XYZ file of N, CA and C in Angstrom:
276
model
N 40.581 -9.108 1.695
C 39.926 -7.827 1.641
C 40.854 -6.713 2.106
N 41.726 -7.003 3.024
C 42.638 -5.974 3.500
C 43.619 -5.569 2.413
N 44.040 -6.513 1.576
C 44.938 -6.152 0.479
C 44.225 -5.252 -0.533
N 42.927 -5.449 -0.689
C 42.142 -4.612 -1.587
C 42.085 -3.180 -1.058
N 41.930 -3.026 0.249
C 41.922 -1.691 0.852
C 43.271 -0.998 0.686
N 44.325 -1.751 0.848
C 45.655 -1.175 0.707
C 45.899 -0.702 -0.717
N 45.421 -1.446 -1.708
C 45.624 -1.028 -3.097
C 44.813 0.228 -3.411
N 43.650 0.387 -2.774
C 42.855 1.589 -3.000
C 43.475 2.811 -2.350
N 44.187 2.609 -1.254
C 44.793 3.727 -0.539
C 45.824 4.451 -1.394
N 46.557 3.729 -2.221
C 47.591 4.373 -3.025
C 46.980 5.276 -4.096
N 45.729 5.038 -4.495
C 45.075 5.882 -5.497
C 44.479 7.152 -4.908
N 44.410 7.217 -3.598
C 43.805 8.369 -2.942
C 44.818 9.442 -2.593
N 45.867 9.525 -3.311
C 46.873 10.540 -3.047
C 46.334 11.907 -3.438
N 46.789 12.902 -2.730
C 46.340 14.267 -2.987
C 47.011 14.792 -4.242
N 46.211 15.332 -5.145
C 46.724 15.984 -6.340
C 46.155 17.400 -6.392
N 47.010 18.401 -6.438
C 46.486 19.773 -6.488
C 45.739 20.015 -7.795
N 44.674 20.789 -7.694
C 43.884 21.121 -8.878
C 44.635 22.085 -9.764
N 44.461 21.887 -11.058
C 45.067 22.820 -11.989
C 44.198 24.064 -12.076
N 44.825 25.177 -12.348
C 44.090 26.438 -12.465
C 43.173 26.375 -13.679
N 41.966 26.859 -13.518
C 41.006 26.860 -14.619
C 41.418 27.891 -15.666
N 41.250 27.514 -16.903
C 41.560 28.437 -17.994
C 40.353 29.351 -18.176
N 40.578 30.627 -18.078
C 39.476 31.585 -18.196
C 39.644 32.376 -19.478
N 38.508 32.560 -20.166
C 38.510 33.360 -21.383
C 37.739 34.644 -21.127
N 38.141 35.677 -21.781
C 37.441 36.946 -21.649
C 36.142 36.887 -22.444
N 35.084 37.395 -21.859
C 33.798 37.441 -22.525
C 33.822 38.570 -23.543
N 33.622 38.219 -24.810
C 33.731 39.223 -25.868
C 32.386 39.792 -26.286
N 31.284 39.161 -25.903
C 29.966 39.679 -26.242
C 29.549 40.679 -25.165
N 29.120 41.868 -25.593
C 28.811 42.910 -24.624
C 27.362 43.378 -24.654
N 26.635 43.093 -25.728
C 25.270 43.600 -25.812
C 24.397 42.631 -26.595
N 23.106 42.932 -26.638
C 22.171 42.123 -27.402
C 22.446 42.164 -28.892
N 23.010 43.265 -29.368
C 23.334 43.370 -30.791
C 24.415 42.353 -31.166
N 25.357 42.104 -30.249
C 26.379 41.092 -30.498
C 25.752 39.699 -30.587
N 24.801 39.417 -29.697
C 24.131 38.118 -29.715
C 23.256 37.955 -30.946
N 22.653 39.039 -31.408
C 21.802 38.967 -32.590
C 22.603 38.622 -33.834
N 23.885 38.907 -33.836
C 24.724 38.593 -34.975
C 25.118 37.136 -35.061
N 24.915 36.375 -33.986
C 25.257 34.964 -33.976
C 24.180 34.147 -34.693
N 24.533 32.969 -35.240
C 23.503 32.126 -35.860
C 22.545 31.615 -34.793
N 21.290 31.382 -35.146
C 20.319 30.911 -34.159
C 20.647 29.490 -33.711
N 20.337 29.201 -32.469
C 20.558 27.866 -31.931
C 19.421 26.949 -32.347
N 19.737 25.682 -32.515
C 18.702 24.693 -32.834
C 18.072 24.257 -31.522
N 16.768 24.430 -31.407
C 16.062 24.026 -30.202
C 15.680 22.562 -30.328
N 16.008 21.773 -29.303
C 15.654 20.357 -29.309
C 15.033 19.986 -27.970
N 14.314 18.887 -27.972
C 13.721 18.320 -26.762
C 13.704 16.810 -26.953
N 13.050 16.119 -26.074
C 12.893 14.672 -26.207
C 11.427 14.355 -26.435
N 11.184 13.491 -27.399
C 9.837 13.014 -27.710
C 9.450 11.966 -26.668
N 8.179 11.618 -26.595
C 7.755 10.563 -25.673
C 8.306 9.212 -26.099
N 8.745 9.094 -27.359
C 9.369 7.859 -27.836
C 10.837 7.790 -27.470
N 11.413 8.883 -26.947
C 12.808 8.918 -26.564
C 13.717 9.505 -27.625
N 13.178 9.809 -28.790
C 13.984 10.366 -29.870
C 14.172 11.871 -29.671
N 15.161 12.417 -30.354
C 15.389 13.862 -30.312
C 14.308 14.536 -31.139
N 13.654 15.529 -30.564
C 12.573 16.240 -31.236
C 13.076 17.615 -31.655
N 12.927 17.920 -32.928
C 13.225 19.258 -33.446
C 11.892 19.970 -33.620
N 11.857 21.259 -33.301
C 10.595 21.977 -33.307
C 10.164 22.415 -34.698
N 11.107 22.587 -35.611
C 10.766 22.979 -36.977
C 11.466 22.054 -37.959
N 10.907 21.961 -39.151
C 11.518 21.145 -40.203
C 12.871 21.722 -40.601
N 12.990 23.042 -40.570
C 14.262 23.683 -40.929
C 15.360 23.322 -39.933
N 15.030 23.254 -38.643
C 16.013 22.848 -37.636
C 16.457 21.405 -37.857
N 15.514 20.538 -38.180
C 15.850 19.138 -38.425
C 16.711 18.993 -39.676
N 16.390 19.746 -40.720
C 17.195 19.713 -41.949
C 18.605 20.229 -41.684
N 18.717 21.246 -40.866
C 20.029 21.791 -40.523
C 20.844 20.770 -39.729
N 20.201 20.067 -38.807
C 20.885 19.022 -38.049
C 21.307 17.880 -38.966
N 20.460 17.529 -39.921
C 20.779 16.464 -40.873
C 21.967 16.843 -41.736
N 22.041 18.102 -42.129
C 23.160 18.566 -42.948
C 24.459 18.585 -42.154
N 24.381 18.741 -40.839
C 25.573 18.822 -40.018
C 26.099 17.486 -39.529
N 25.428 16.400 -39.870
C 25.861 15.074 -39.414
C 27.064 14.616 -40.222
N 28.012 14.028 -39.532
C 29.198 13.471 -40.179
C 28.819 12.121 -40.788
N 28.599 12.077 -42.091
C 28.157 10.854 -42.754
C 29.301 9.880 -43.004
N 30.533 10.254 -42.690
C 31.642 9.312 -42.812
C 31.659 8.328 -41.633
N 30.944 8.664 -40.558
C 30.830 7.774 -39.406
C 29.782 6.709 -39.742
N 30.133 5.428 -39.752
C 29.164 4.388 -40.137
C 28.003 4.241 -39.164
N 28.137 4.762 -37.950
C 27.029 4.663 -36.990
C 25.946 5.699 -37.252
N 26.255 6.748 -38.000
C 25.271 7.797 -38.304
C 24.714 7.546 -39.691
N 23.490 7.040 -39.766
C 22.904 6.678 -41.053
C 21.673 7.520 -41.404
N 21.435 8.593 -40.683
C 20.238 9.379 -40.932
C 20.231 9.895 -42.363
N 19.063 9.792 -43.021
C 18.954 10.183 -44.416
C 17.891 11.236 -44.675
N 16.859 11.262 -43.837
C 15.782 12.204 -44.108
C 15.105 12.645 -42.818
N 14.211 13.606 -42.960
C 13.457 14.200 -41.852
C 12.003 13.778 -42.006
N 11.324 13.517 -40.883
C 9.895 13.201 -40.948
C 9.162 13.814 -39.769
N 7.874 14.007 -39.947
C 6.996 14.563 -38.905
C 6.500 13.447 -38.009
N 6.634 13.604 -36.707
C 6.218 12.585 -35.742
C 4.728 12.730 -35.435
N 3.962 11.657 -35.555
C 2.532 11.741 -35.238
C 2.258 11.828 -33.736
N 3.227 11.437 -32.899
C 3.015 11.449 -31.444
C 3.224 12.830 -30.835
N 4.337 13.497 -31.209
C 4.669 14.769 -30.566
C 4.502 15.967 -31.497
N 4.177 15.724 -32.751
C 4.023 16.770 -33.767
C 5.330 17.529 -34.004
N 6.443 16.933 -33.596
C 7.762 17.516 -33.858
C 8.383 16.840 -35.062
N 9.658 17.060 -35.246
C 10.383 16.515 -36.388
C 11.523 15.654 -35.890
N 11.728 14.509 -36.559
C 12.788 13.571 -36.217
C 13.620 13.246 -37.448
N 14.807 12.663 -37.196
C 15.664 12.166 -38.273
C 15.514 10.651 -38.338
N 15.573 10.106 -39.553
C 15.466 8.655 -39.708
C 16.474 8.163 -40.728
N 16.823 6.887 -40.615
C 17.735 6.277 -41.565
C 16.979 5.567 -42.690
N 15.667 5.532 -42.590
C 14.862 4.880 -43.639
C 14.754 5.787 -44.856
N 14.619 5.153 -46.033
C 14.478 5.925 -47.284
C 13.170 6.680 -47.326
């Protein structure tokens, strides 16, 4: 056990933090924010799935999925009977 403590001690060396990269805020008013595309509002359903509040938001999320990734198989949008929200599914 003492050799284990010694090996951990070498990892606890002090490393100075790097300076944070700061960007200038370019938005100055509500008119600037109004020009941006609307954000997709999401929540979690009681089933644990991502809940979209409107069908249009779910369709937009479906269009933005990278379908070249084999793990992402979503094909359509459906209305959830439990939360009355919208979900994505891989079923036809």
